[in-house]
mmCIF file of C-alpha atoms in Angstrom:
data_model
loop_
_atom_site.group_PDB
_atom_site.id
_atom_site.type_symbol
_atom_site.label_atom_id
_atom_site.label_comp_id
_atom_site.label_asym_id
_atom_site.label_seq_id
_atom_site.Cartn_x
_atom_site.Cartn_y
_atom_site.Cartn_z
ATOM 1 C CA UNK A 21 -13.150 -7.257 23.027
ATOM 2 C CA UNK A 22 -10.605 -7.125 25.898
ATOM 3 C CA UNK A 23 -7.061 -6.046 25.189
ATOM 4 C CA UNK A 24 -3.921 -7.975 25.967
ATOM 5 C CA UNK A 25 -0.371 -6.560 26.002
ATOM 6 C CA UNK A 26 1.742 -5.430 23.061
ATOM 7 C CA UNK A 27 -0.869 -2.990 21.782
ATOM 8 C CA UNK A 28 -3.155 -5.439 20.009
ATOM 9 C CA UNK A 29 -6.263 -7.496 20.700
ATOM 10 C CA UNK A 30 -6.301 -11.262 20.488
ATOM 11 C CA UNK A 31 -9.627 -13.063 20.151
ATOM 12 C CA UNK A 32 -10.564 -14.939 23.290
ATOM 13 C CA UNK A 33 -7.750 -13.454 25.393
ATOM 14 C CA UNK A 34 -8.492 -12.022 28.845
ATOM 15 C CA UNK A 35 -6.310 -9.372 30.519
ATOM 16 C CA UNK A 36 -4.691 -11.159 33.479
ATOM 17 C CA UNK A 37 -4.742 -9.984 37.062
ATOM 18 C CA UNK A 38 -1.088 -9.920 38.222
ATOM 19 C CA UNK A 39 -2.217 -10.880 41.748
ATOM 20 C CA UNK A 40 -3.980 -14.018 40.488
ATOM 21 C CA UNK A 41 -1.407 -16.805 39.874
ATOM 22 C CA UNK A 42 -3.861 -18.833 37.822
ATOM 23 C CA UNK A 43 -4.636 -15.950 35.464
ATOM 24 C CA UNK A 44 -0.942 -15.140 35.095
ATOM 25 C CA UNK A 45 -0.219 -18.795 34.312
ATOM 26 C CA UNK A 46 -2.904 -18.798 31.624
ATOM 27 C CA UNK A 47 -1.553 -15.540 30.245
ATOM 28 C CA UNK A 48 1.985 -16.908 30.013
ATOM 29 C CA UNK A 49 0.605 -20.010 28.279
ATOM 30 C CA UNK A 50 -1.074 -17.757 25.724
ATOM 31 C CA UNK A 51 2.215 -15.935 25.141
ATOM 32 C CA UNK A 52 4.075 -19.222 24.782
ATOM 33 C CA UNK A 53 1.532 -20.413 22.234
ATOM 34 C CA UNK A 54 1.828 -17.148 20.334
ATOM 35 C CA UNK A 55 5.631 -17.355 20.281
ATOM 36 C CA UNK A 56 5.610 -21.021 19.259
ATOM 37 C CA UNK A 57 3.397 -20.205 16.272
ATOM 38 C CA UNK A 58 5.373 -17.169 15.182
ATOM 39 C CA UNK A 59 6.646 -16.903 11.635
ATOM 40 C CA UNK A 60 10.357 -17.336 11.011
ATOM 41 C CA UNK A 61 10.635 -13.808 9.596
ATOM 42 C CA UNK A 62 10.801 -10.487 11.444
ATOM 43 C CA UNK A 63 6.995 -10.039 11.430
ATOM 44 C CA UNK A 64 4.530 -12.421 13.027
ATOM 45 C CA UNK A 65 2.214 -12.449 10.024
ATOM 46 C CA UNK A 66 -0.065 -15.089 11.516
ATOM 47 C CA UNK A 67 -0.725 -12.692 14.358
ATOM 48 C CA UNK A 68 -1.141 -9.768 11.933
ATOM 49 C CA UNK A 69 -3.830 -11.696 10.040
ATOM 50 C CA UNK A 70 -5.562 -12.662 13.283
ATOM 51 C CA UNK A 71 -5.562 -9.124 14.642
ATOM 52 C CA UNK A 72 -6.802 -7.660 11.348
ATOM 53 C CA UNK A 73 -9.591 -10.236 11.154
ATOM 54 C CA UNK A 74 -10.547 -9.550 14.775
ATOM 55 C CA UNK A 75 -10.666 -5.805 14.129
ATOM 56 C CA UNK A 76 -12.840 -6.287 11.055
ATOM 57 C CA UNK A 77 -15.135 -8.616 12.969
ATOM 58 C CA UNK A 78 -15.661 -5.922 15.588
ATOM 59 C CA UNK A 79 -16.146 -3.159 12.979
ATOM 60 C CA UNK A 80 -18.198 -5.278 10.614
ATOM 61 C CA UNK A 81 -17.338 -6.984 7.346
ATOM 62 C CA UNK A 82 -20.489 -7.341 5.238
ATOM 63 C CA UNK A 83 -20.536 -10.349 2.946
ATOM 64 C CA UNK A 84 -20.694 -9.626 -0.772
ATOM 65 C CA UNK A 85 -24.166 -10.366 -2.067
ATOM 66 C CA UNK A 86 -24.985 -11.864 -5.443
ATOM 67 C CA UNK A 87 -26.518 -8.552 -6.502
ATOM 68 C CA UNK A 88 -23.340 -6.646 -5.517
ATOM 69 C CA UNK A 89 -21.129 -9.159 -7.288
ATOM 70 C CA UNK A 90 -23.140 -8.800 -10.470
ATOM 71 C CA UNK A 91 -23.048 -5.003 -10.186
ATOM 72 C CA UNK A 92 -19.251 -5.039 -9.766
ATOM 73 C CA UNK A 93 -18.713 -7.372 -12.708
ATOM 74 C CA UNK A 94 -20.987 -5.284 -14.910
ATOM 75 C CA UNK A 95 -19.289 -2.034 -13.839
ATOM 76 C CA UNK A 96 -15.837 -3.430 -14.636
ATOM 77 C CA UNK A 97 -17.052 -4.744 -18.007
ATOM 78 C CA UNK A 98 -18.524 -1.338 -18.895
ATOM 79 C CA UNK A 99 -15.416 0.457 -17.608
ATOM 80 C CA UNK A 100 -13.215 -1.615 -19.923
ATOM 81 C CA UNK A 101 -15.418 -0.718 -22.894
ATOM 82 C CA UNK A 102 -15.178 2.971 -22.067
ATOM 83 C CA UNK A 103 -11.397 2.758 -21.683
ATOM 84 C CA UNK A 104 -10.805 1.129 -25.076
ATOM 85 C CA UNK A 105 -10.801 4.381 -27.103
ATOM 86 C CA UNK A 106 -9.026 6.289 -24.326
ATOM 87 C CA UNK A 107 -6.004 3.990 -23.999
ATOM 88 C CA UNK A 108 -3.639 2.271 -26.405
ATOM 89 C CA UNK A 109 -3.099 -0.428 -23.781
ATOM 90 C CA UNK A 110 -5.653 -3.245 -24.095
ATOM 91 C CA UNK A 111 -7.750 -4.630 -21.279
ATOM 92 C CA UNK A 112 -5.702 -6.047 -18.439
ATOM 93 C CA UNK A 113 -8.560 -7.805 -16.672
ATOM 94 C CA UNK A 114 -8.535 -11.586 -16.631
ATOM 95 C CA UNK A 115 -10.823 -11.859 -13.601
ATOM 96 C CA UNK A 116 -13.427 -9.357 -12.405
ATOM 97 C CA UNK A 117 -14.546 -9.876 -8.833
ATOM 98 C CA UNK A 118 -15.855 -8.324 -5.644
ATOM 99 C CA UNK A 119 -14.085 -8.742 -2.288
ATOM 100 C CA UNK A 120 -15.171 -8.233 1.253
ATOM 101 C CA UNK A 121 -12.664 -6.579 3.572
ATOM 102 C CA UNK A 122 -11.054 -9.789 4.806
ATOM 103 C CA UNK A 123 -10.577 -10.945 1.223
ATOM 104 C CA UNK A 124 -8.703 -7.740 0.448
ATOM 105 C CA UNK A 125 -6.259 -8.508 3.273
ATOM 106 C CA UNK A 126 -5.867 -12.143 2.217
ATOM 107 C CA UNK A 127 -5.243 -11.271 -1.432
ATOM 108 C CA UNK A 128 -2.750 -8.458 -0.779
ATOM 109 C CA UNK A 129 -0.760 -9.898 2.124
ATOM 110 C CA UNK A 130 2.145 -11.251 0.050
ATOM 111 C CA UNK A 131 2.990 -7.765 -1.235
ATOM 112 C CA UNK A 132 2.691 -6.285 2.272
ATOM 113 C CA UNK A 133 5.236 -8.892 3.402
ATOM 114 C CA UNK A 134 7.674 -7.762 0.725
ATOM 115 C CA UNK A 135 7.230 -4.125 1.727
ATOM 116 C CA UNK A 136 7.326 -4.490 5.510
ATOM 117 C CA UNK A 137 9.678 -7.378 6.306
ATOM 118 C CA UNK A 138 12.960 -5.493 5.621
ATOM 119 C CA UNK A 139 12.029 -2.572 7.884
ATOM 120 C CA UNK A 140 10.657 -4.822 10.603
ATOM 121 C CA UNK A 141 13.900 -6.788 10.497
ATOM 122 C CA UNK A 142 15.865 -3.675 11.386
ATOM 123 C CA UNK A 143 13.543 -2.967 14.325
ATOM 124 C CA UNK A 144 13.907 -6.502 15.649
ATOM 125 C CA UNK A 145 17.686 -6.245 15.301
ATOM 126 C CA UNK A 146 17.713 -2.959 17.169
ATOM 127 C CA UNK A 147 15.663 -4.463 20.000
ATOM 128 C CA UNK A 148 18.143 -7.328 20.292
ATOM 129 C CA UNK A 149 21.044 -4.876 20.381
ATOM 130 C CA UNK A 150 19.501 -3.185 23.418
ATOM 131 C CA UNK A 151 20.320 -6.265 25.483
ATOM 132 C CA UNK A 152 23.806 -5.710 27.003
ATOM 133 C CA UNK A 153 26.436 -7.972 25.490
ATOM 134 C CA UNK A 154 27.366 -9.450 28.849
ATOM 135 C CA UNK A 155 23.740 -10.386 29.427
ATOM 136 C CA UNK A 156 23.307 -12.149 26.095
ATOM 137 C CA UNK A 157 25.402 -15.155 27.130
ATOM 138 C CA UNK A 158 23.347 -15.501 30.300
ATOM 139 C CA UNK A 159 20.092 -15.346 28.349
ATOM 140 C CA UNK A 160 21.189 -18.099 25.993
ATOM 141 C CA UNK A 161 18.246 -19.491 24.030
ATOM 142 C CA UNK A 162 15.954 -16.893 25.629
ATOM 143 C CA UNK A 163 17.673 -14.262 23.489
ATOM 144 C CA UNK A 164 15.430 -15.377 20.640
ATOM 145 C CA UNK A 165 12.461 -14.275 22.741
ATOM 146 C CA UNK A 166 13.475 -10.668 22.109
ATOM 147 C CA UNK A 167 13.236 -11.177 18.361
ATOM 148 C CA UNK A 168 9.939 -12.998 18.782
ATOM 149 C CA UNK A 169 8.602 -10.169 20.907
ATOM 150 C CA UNK A 170 9.631 -7.667 18.237
ATOM 151 C CA UNK A 171 7.888 -9.722 15.551
ATOM 152 C CA UNK A 172 4.766 -9.874 17.703
ATOM 153 C CA UNK A 173 4.823 -6.136 18.359
ATOM 154 C CA UNK A 174 5.145 -5.327 14.687
ATOM 155 C CA UNK A 175 2.695 -7.993 13.614
ATOM 156 C CA UNK A 176 0.069 -6.853 16.094
ATOM 157 C CA UNK A 177 0.228 -3.210 15.144
ATOM 158 C CA UNK A 178 0.509 -3.987 11.434
ATOM 159 C CA UNK A 179 -2.601 -6.136 11.788
ATOM 160 C CA UNK A 180 -4.444 -3.189 13.309
ATOM 161 C CA UNK A 181 -3.293 -0.927 10.472
ATOM 162 C CA UNK A 182 -4.289 -3.422 7.777
ATOM 163 C CA UNK A 183 -7.666 -3.878 9.429
ATOM 164 C CA UNK A 184 -8.229 -0.127 9.300
ATOM 165 C CA UNK A 185 -6.984 0.073 5.722
ATOM 166 C CA UNK A 186 -9.220 -2.808 4.643
ATOM 167 C CA UNK A 187 -12.224 -0.861 5.885
ATOM 168 C CA UNK A 188 -11.370 2.125 3.657
ATOM 169 C CA UNK A 189 -9.777 0.982 0.378
ATOM 170 C CA UNK A 190 -12.131 0.846 -2.590
ATOM 171 C CA UNK A 191 -10.346 -1.584 -4.898
ATOM 172 C CA UNK A 192 -7.252 -3.744 -5.322
ATOM 173 C CA UNK A 193 -5.287 -0.889 -6.941
ATOM 174 C CA UNK A 194 -6.738 1.940 -4.868
ATOM 175 C CA UNK A 195 -3.472 3.101 -3.294
ATOM 176 C CA UNK A 196 -1.434 2.977 -6.485
ATOM 177 C CA UNK A 197 0.607 -0.116 -5.649
ATOM 178 C CA UNK A 198 0.174 -3.492 -7.388
ATOM 179 C CA UNK A 199 -1.042 -5.207 -4.240
ATOM 180 C CA UNK A 200 -3.235 -7.888 -5.799
ATOM 181 C CA UNK A 201 -2.682 -10.656 -8.294
ATOM 182 C CA UNK A 202 -1.913 -9.465 -11.814
ATOM 183 C CA UNK A 203 -5.003 -9.464 -14.005
ATOM 184 C CA UNK A 204 -7.481 -9.609 -11.124
ATOM 185 C CA UNK A 205 -9.647 -6.500 -10.906
ATOM 186 C CA UNK A 206 -11.427 -6.334 -7.557
ATOM 187 C CA UNK A 207 -13.740 -3.791 -5.919
ATOM 188 C CA UNK A 208 -14.906 -3.700 -2.284
ATOM 189 C CA UNK A 209 -18.624 -2.859 -2.437
ATOM 190 C CA UNK A 210 -19.076 -2.156 1.297
ATOM 191 C CA UNK A 211 -16.332 0.481 1.218
ATOM 192 C CA UNK A 212 -17.568 2.021 -2.026
ATOM 193 C CA UNK A 213 -21.028 2.386 -0.512
ATOM 194 C CA UNK A 214 -19.639 4.024 2.650
ATOM 195 C CA UNK A 215 -17.391 6.377 0.668
ATOM 196 C CA UNK A 216 -20.203 7.400 -1.666
ATOM 197 C CA UNK A 217 -22.453 8.391 1.226
ATOM 198 C CA UNK A 218 -20.266 11.406 1.887
ATOM 199 C CA UNK A 219 -20.167 12.573 -1.746
ATOM 200 C CA UNK A 220 -23.854 13.094 -2.499
ATOM 201 C CA UNK A 221 -23.325 11.200 -5.750
ATOM 202 C CA UNK A 222 -25.461 8.217 -6.818
ATOM 203 C CA UNK A 223 -23.880 4.944 -5.749
ATOM 204 C CA UNK A 224 -23.881 3.479 -9.253
ATOM 205 C CA UNK A 225 -21.813 6.426 -10.524
ATOM 206 C CA UNK A 226 -19.316 6.081 -7.673
ATOM 207 C CA UNK A 227 -19.042 2.350 -8.355
ATOM 208 C CA UNK A 228 -18.483 2.929 -12.078
ATOM 209 C CA UNK A 229 -15.832 5.579 -11.428
ATOM 210 C CA UNK A 230 -13.964 3.219 -9.087
ATOM 211 C CA UNK A 231 -14.286 0.494 -11.725
ATOM 212 C CA UNK A 232 -12.767 2.822 -14.332
ATOM 213 C CA UNK A 233 -9.809 3.515 -12.052
ATOM 214 C CA UNK A 234 -9.320 -0.167 -11.265
ATOM 215 C CA UNK A 235 -9.556 -1.179 -14.931
ATOM 216 C CA UNK A 236 -7.023 1.527 -15.857
ATOM 217 C CA UNK A 237 -4.604 0.292 -13.199
ATOM 218 C CA UNK A 238 -4.954 -3.244 -14.536
ATOM 219 C CA UNK A 239 -4.181 -2.124 -18.090
ATOM 220 C CA UNK A 240 -1.060 -0.344 -16.928
ATOM 221 C CA UNK A 241 0.388 -3.034 -14.673
ATOM 222 C CA UNK A 242 -0.638 -5.932 -16.921
ATOM 223 C CA UNK A 243 0.798 -4.555 -20.169
ATOM 224 C CA UNK A 244 3.878 -2.726 -18.882
ATOM 225 C CA UNK A 245 5.952 -5.761 -17.822
ATOM 226 C CA UNK A 246 8.639 -3.859 -15.928
ATOM 227 C CA UNK A 247 6.312 -1.558 -13.985
ATOM 228 C CA UNK A 248 5.368 -3.824 -11.069
ATOM 229 C CA UNK A 249 8.985 -4.515 -10.148
ATOM 230 C CA UNK A 250 9.925 -0.883 -10.801
ATOM 231 C CA UNK A 251 7.377 0.451 -8.301
ATOM 232 C CA UNK A 252 8.028 -2.150 -5.612
ATOM 233 C CA UNK A 253 11.786 -1.694 -5.985
ATOM 234 C CA UNK A 254 11.361 2.080 -5.644
ATOM 235 C CA UNK A 255 9.493 1.524 -2.383
ATOM 236 C CA UNK A 256 12.114 -0.953 -1.186
ATOM 237 C CA UNK A 257 15.027 1.333 -2.091
ATOM 238 C CA UNK A 258 13.501 4.200 -0.167
ATOM 239 C CA UNK A 259 12.697 1.904 2.747
ATOM 240 C CA UNK A 260 16.337 0.782 2.886
ATOM 241 C CA UNK A 261 17.259 4.349 3.809
ATOM 242 C CA UNK A 262 14.889 4.439 6.776
ATOM 243 C CA UNK A 263 16.683 4.105 10.091
ATOM 244 C CA UNK A 264 15.549 2.775 13.438
ATOM 245 C CA UNK A 265 15.454 5.260 16.276
ATOM 246 C CA UNK A 266 16.951 3.097 19.010
ATOM 247 C CA UNK A 267 16.427 5.758 21.628
ATOM 248 C CA UNK A 268 12.698 5.683 20.846
ATOM 249 C CA UNK A 269 12.663 1.887 21.214
ATOM 250 C CA UNK A 270 14.606 2.037 24.466
ATOM 251 C CA UNK A 271 12.358 4.771 25.835
ATOM 252 C CA UNK A 272 9.218 2.825 24.888
ATOM 253 C CA UNK A 273 10.520 -0.400 26.400
ATOM 254 C CA UNK A 274 11.489 1.415 29.608
ATOM 255 C CA UNK A 275 7.798 2.140 30.195
ATOM 256 C CA UNK A 276 6.978 -1.563 30.271
ATOM 257 C CA UNK A 277 6.487 -3.121 33.705
ATOM 258 C CA UNK A 278 6.418 -6.950 33.444
ATOM 259 C CA UNK A 279 4.177 -7.096 36.508
ATOM 260 C CA UNK A 280 1.689 -4.731 34.889
ATOM 261 C CA UNK A 281 0.531 -6.143 31.535
ATOM 262 C CA UNK A 282 -1.475 -3.015 30.758
ATOM 263 C CA UNK A 283 1.739 -0.960 30.746
ATOM 264 C CA UNK A 284 2.711 -2.698 27.512
ATOM 265 C CA UNK A 285 -0.191 -0.987 25.777
ATOM 266 C CA UNK A 286 2.063 2.081 25.639
ATOM 267 C CA UNK A 287 4.569 0.207 23.452
ATOM 268 C CA UNK A 288 3.649 1.874 20.157
ATOM 269 C CA UNK A 289 5.789 1.877 17.012
ATOM 270 C CA UNK A 290 5.051 5.423 15.870
ATOM 271 C CA UNK A 291 8.208 7.508 15.706
ATOM 272 C CA UNK A 292 10.566 4.527 15.763
ATOM 273 C CA UNK A 293 11.286 4.697 12.016
ATOM 274 C CA UNK A 294 12.688 7.868 10.457
ATOM 275 C CA UNK A 295 14.077 8.584 6.962
ATOM 276 C CA UNK A 296 17.765 9.411 6.742
ATOM 277 C CA UNK A 297 18.387 13.014 5.719
ATOM 278 C CA UNK A 298 20.992 12.233 3.073
ATOM 279 C CA UNK A 299 21.273 13.178 -0.622
ATOM 280 C CA UNK A 300 20.858 9.504 -1.544
ATOM 281 C CA UNK A 301 17.677 9.181 0.475
ATOM 282 C CA UNK A 302 16.261 12.429 -0.918
ATOM 283 C CA UNK A 303 16.956 11.195 -4.454
ATOM 284 C CA UNK A 304 15.348 7.865 -3.603
ATOM 285 C CA UNK A 305 12.258 9.640 -2.266
ATOM 286 C CA UNK A 306 12.068 11.797 -5.405
ATOM 287 C CA UNK A 307 12.167 8.688 -7.642
ATOM 288 C CA UNK A 308 9.430 7.047 -5.611
ATOM 289 C CA UNK A 309 7.212 10.130 -5.624
ATOM 290 C CA UNK A 310 7.732 10.589 -9.370
ATOM 291 C CA UNK A 311 6.784 6.966 -10.084
ATOM 292 C CA UNK A 312 3.651 7.202 -7.950
ATOM 293 C CA UNK A 313 2.659 10.534 -9.489
ATOM 294 C CA UNK A 314 3.136 9.260 -13.056
ATOM 295 C CA UNK A 315 0.998 6.192 -12.405
ATOM 296 C CA UNK A 316 -1.770 8.094 -10.663
ATOM 297 C CA UNK A 317 -1.602 10.957 -13.148
ATOM 298 C CA UNK A 318 -1.957 8.575 -16.097
ATOM 299 C CA UNK A 319 -4.912 6.828 -14.458
ATOM 300 C CA UNK A 320 -6.659 10.134 -13.720
ATOM 301 C CA UNK A 321 -6.097 11.499 -17.231
ATOM 302 C CA UNK A 322 -7.246 8.300 -18.935
ATOM 303 C CA UNK A 323 -10.274 7.814 -16.670
ATOM 304 C CA UNK A 324 -11.455 11.421 -16.997
ATOM 305 C CA UNK A 325 -11.036 11.218 -20.768
ATOM 306 C CA UNK A 326 -12.932 7.916 -20.947
ATOM 307 C CA UNK A 327 -15.784 9.090 -18.723
ATOM 308 C CA UNK A 328 -16.175 12.369 -20.608
ATOM 309 C CA UNK A 329 -19.857 13.268 -20.975
ATOM 310 C CA UNK A 330 -20.947 9.704 -20.210
ATOM 311 C CA UNK A 331 -20.766 10.013 -16.414
ATOM 312 C CA UNK A 332 -22.822 12.965 -15.121
ATOM 313 C CA UNK A 333 -20.841 13.354 -11.880
ATOM 314 C CA UNK A 334 -17.394 12.817 -13.401
ATOM 315 C CA UNK A 335 -16.116 16.293 -12.473
ATOM 316 C CA UNK A 336 -17.199 16.014 -8.839
ATOM 317 C CA UNK A 337 -15.886 12.454 -8.576
ATOM 318 C CA UNK A 338 -12.583 13.336 -10.207
ATOM 319 C CA UNK A 339 -11.988 16.231 -7.835
ATOM 320 C CA UNK A 340 -12.982 14.162 -4.796
ATOM 321 C CA UNK A 341 -10.553 11.395 -5.734
ATOM 322 C CA UNK A 342 -7.746 13.848 -6.464
ATOM 323 C CA UNK A 343 -8.177 15.392 -3.021
ATOM 324 C CA UNK A 344 -8.255 11.945 -1.465
ATOM 325 C CA UNK A 345 -5.023 10.861 -3.160
ATOM 326 C CA UNK A 346 -3.237 14.189 -2.733
ATOM 327 C CA UNK A 347 -3.982 14.140 0.997
ATOM 328 C CA UNK A 348 -2.427 10.696 1.251
ATOM 329 C CA UNK A 349 -5.518 8.853 2.402
ATOM 330 C CA UNK A 350 -5.385 5.686 4.454
ATOM 331 C CA UNK A 351 -2.258 4.381 2.735
ATOM 332 C CA UNK A 352 -0.104 7.317 3.829
ATOM 333 C CA UNK A 353 -1.341 7.094 7.401
ATOM 334 C CA UNK A 354 -0.640 3.369 7.566
ATOM 335 C CA UNK A 355 2.863 3.533 6.139
ATOM 336 C CA UNK A 356 3.887 6.762 7.837
ATOM 337 C CA UNK A 357 2.815 5.518 11.269
ATOM 338 C CA UNK A 358 4.363 2.086 10.935
ATOM 339 C CA UNK A 359 7.476 2.427 8.809
ATOM 340 C CA UNK A 360 8.021 6.125 8.149
ATOM 341 C CA UNK A 361 7.064 5.716 4.490
ATOM 342 C CA UNK A 362 4.555 7.976 2.750
ATOM 343 C CA UNK A 363 2.898 6.896 -0.489
ATOM 344 C CA UNK A 364 1.477 10.252 -1.475
ATOM 345 C CA UNK A 365 1.728 11.345 -5.123
ATOM 346 C CA UNK A 366 2.638 14.913 -4.156
ATOM 347 C CA UNK A 367 2.723 16.247 -7.714
ATOM 348 C CA UNK A 368 -0.488 14.690 -8.911
ATOM 349 C CA UNK A 369 -1.940 17.733 -10.687
ATOM 350 C CA UNK A 370 1.345 18.344 -12.518
ATOM 351 C CA UNK A 371 1.437 14.690 -13.582
ATOM 352 C CA UNK A 372 -2.118 14.869 -14.941
ATOM 353 C CA UNK A 373 -1.256 18.025 -16.878
ATOM 354 C CA UNK A 374 1.880 16.377 -18.256
ATOM 355 C CA UNK A 375 0.021 13.314 -19.570
ATOM 356 C CA UNK A 376 -2.683 15.555 -21.028
ATOM 357 C CA UNK A 377 -0.050 17.620 -22.852
ATOM 358 C CA UNK A 378 1.584 14.495 -24.264
ATOM 359 C CA UNK A 379 -1.786 13.153 -25.434
ATOM 360 C CA UNK A 380 -2.577 16.477 -27.079
ATOM 361 C CA UNK A 381 0.783 16.630 -28.855
ATOM 362 C CA UNK A 382 1.302 12.957 -29.742
ATOM 363 C CA UNK A 383 -2.086 11.321 -29.449
ATOM 364 C CA UNK A 384 -3.140 8.440 -27.234
ATOM 365 C CA UNK A 385 -0.750 5.956 -28.846
ATOM 366 C CA UNK A 386 2.179 8.344 -28.456
ATOM 367 C CA UNK A 387 1.309 8.997 -24.825
ATOM 368 C CA UNK A 388 1.078 5.325 -23.911
ATOM 369 C CA UNK A 389 4.212 4.430 -25.886
ATOM 370 C CA UNK A 390 6.218 6.201 -23.165
ATOM 371 C CA UNK A 391 5.517 3.217 -20.908
ATOM 372 C CA UNK A 392 7.592 1.103 -23.295
ATOM 373 C CA UNK A 393 10.709 1.605 -21.188
ATOM 374 C CA UNK A 394 11.427 3.341 -17.854
ATOM 375 C CA UNK A 395 14.002 5.613 -19.494
ATOM 376 C CA UNK A 396 11.309 7.027 -21.774
ATOM 377 C CA UNK A 397 9.173 8.312 -18.916
ATOM 378 C CA UNK A 398 9.122 11.950 -17.823
ATOM 379 C CA UNK A 399 11.411 12.888 -14.967
ATOM 380 C CA UNK A 400 10.667 15.067 -11.989
ATOM 381 C CA UNK A 401 12.133 18.062 -13.847
ATOM 382 C CA UNK A 402 9.719 17.571 -16.755
ATOM 383 C CA UNK A 403 6.736 18.289 -14.505
ATOM 384 C CA UNK A 404 7.583 21.990 -14.568
ATOM 385 C CA UNK A 405 7.140 22.295 -18.344
ATOM 386 C CA UNK A 406 4.851 19.571 -19.718
ATOM 387 C CA UNK A 407 4.444 21.238 -23.113
ATOM 388 C CA UNK A 408 8.209 21.253 -23.693
ATOM 389 C CA UNK A 409 8.435 17.564 -22.773
ATOM 390 C CA UNK A 410 5.524 16.715 -25.061
ATOM 391 C CA UNK A 411 7.334 18.356 -27.996
ATOM 392 C CA UNK A 412 10.614 16.543 -27.432
ATOM 393 C CA UNK A 413 11.682 14.059 -30.073
ATOM 394 C CA UNK A 414 11.243 10.577 -28.637
ATOM 395 C CA UNK A 415 11.529 8.606 -31.839
ATOM 396 C CA UNK A 416 13.551 5.785 -30.336
ATOM 397 C CA UNK A 417 14.572 3.111 -32.798
ATOM 398 C CA UNK A 418 14.886 -0.561 -31.953
ATOM 399 C CA UNK A 419 18.655 -0.433 -31.452
ATOM 400 C CA UNK A 420 18.358 2.387 -28.924
ATOM 401 C CA UNK A 421 15.730 0.474 -26.943
ATOM 402 C CA UNK A 422 17.979 -2.600 -27.005
ATOM 403 C CA UNK A 423 20.825 -0.490 -25.638
ATOM 404 C CA UNK A 424 18.555 0.673 -22.824
ATOM 405 C CA UNK A 425 17.675 -2.922 -22.017
ATOM 406 C CA UNK A 426 21.364 -3.899 -21.967
ATOM 407 C CA UNK A 427 22.112 -0.988 -19.640
ATOM 408 C CA UNK A 428 19.411 -2.227 -17.247
ATOM 409 C CA UNK A 429 20.896 -5.737 -17.289
ATOM 410 C CA UNK A 430 24.360 -4.370 -16.493
#
């Protein structure tokens, strides 16, 4: 598929020849159409969806067969049965389904908007600020074209990233964020099959292990009412401390020659967003990493306990998934490249050991009771000595929990 400017591919678009007036006229008409259809926000999400769909069409997006759908539904049903004795939280699955790659994008896009719009807005603002003040009055209504261009740039590259991510994620909750609709457990059979080929593990065991992880995520996010907002707010708070490198934007834009559309291919967003090196931002990052580690650690500990001797390859699968998450996987690459945000649970092994220690000391019900309120959860400091944390007295009475709730409201 031919490329057009701004670093993305648009279905049906042809790269224009600057010496051909007719081609340039058609190209400008395509740009005008793209700008006219742009979203009102800082990201052109219509373009992002189109680019992601185009990328998946080129890479392949196998339709979910009836057999695969039945296998997914059966795996999720069995996973929930296995999890019952391993978790005090009941099933969180209202709908069990299988998605193709495009369906994953469609069903997770609203959360991506919440995560990416604030950062994209700062990039678009920085691009507008690059226009000299004396020139803004002369530009008049055309000044909005700068913002539209920024939204198109971000939307195009975000679409590419989501297309790549959609080809790798295994389920709705694969990256640890509540991306899908609450209560909907979804697996992507094409990606599970591709991932399993590199593990030398039977496909049905890989599928069941992914189903166990997905079902565990659903239990956690469905029955811990505050957790979804807590995680997304932690991401947003950290993102608010990410700054825009205006010199990087200016340098990238200086390489663009309006008479040479191909020069705009060099306009990449990597390196434009950087975290602020402040105590507040470091504390924000620590809170985010702790939240992600606690969620992933709980899922790993519960899933491994539930699988036990039932799943022959559970040890190999558990280690493979821990390496995949600890390395960051596709999620880290997507966020780090686009918005300077890593979603890697850096202290995953410590978190697993902590939850195991709590379960050993207090039982399954005592372990899962810690999700009753965010102030009950282990802190980053507790990772160093899980046994000491497990032995702490956490016999909160109702009045103390009410005081915690009032503190949150204040």
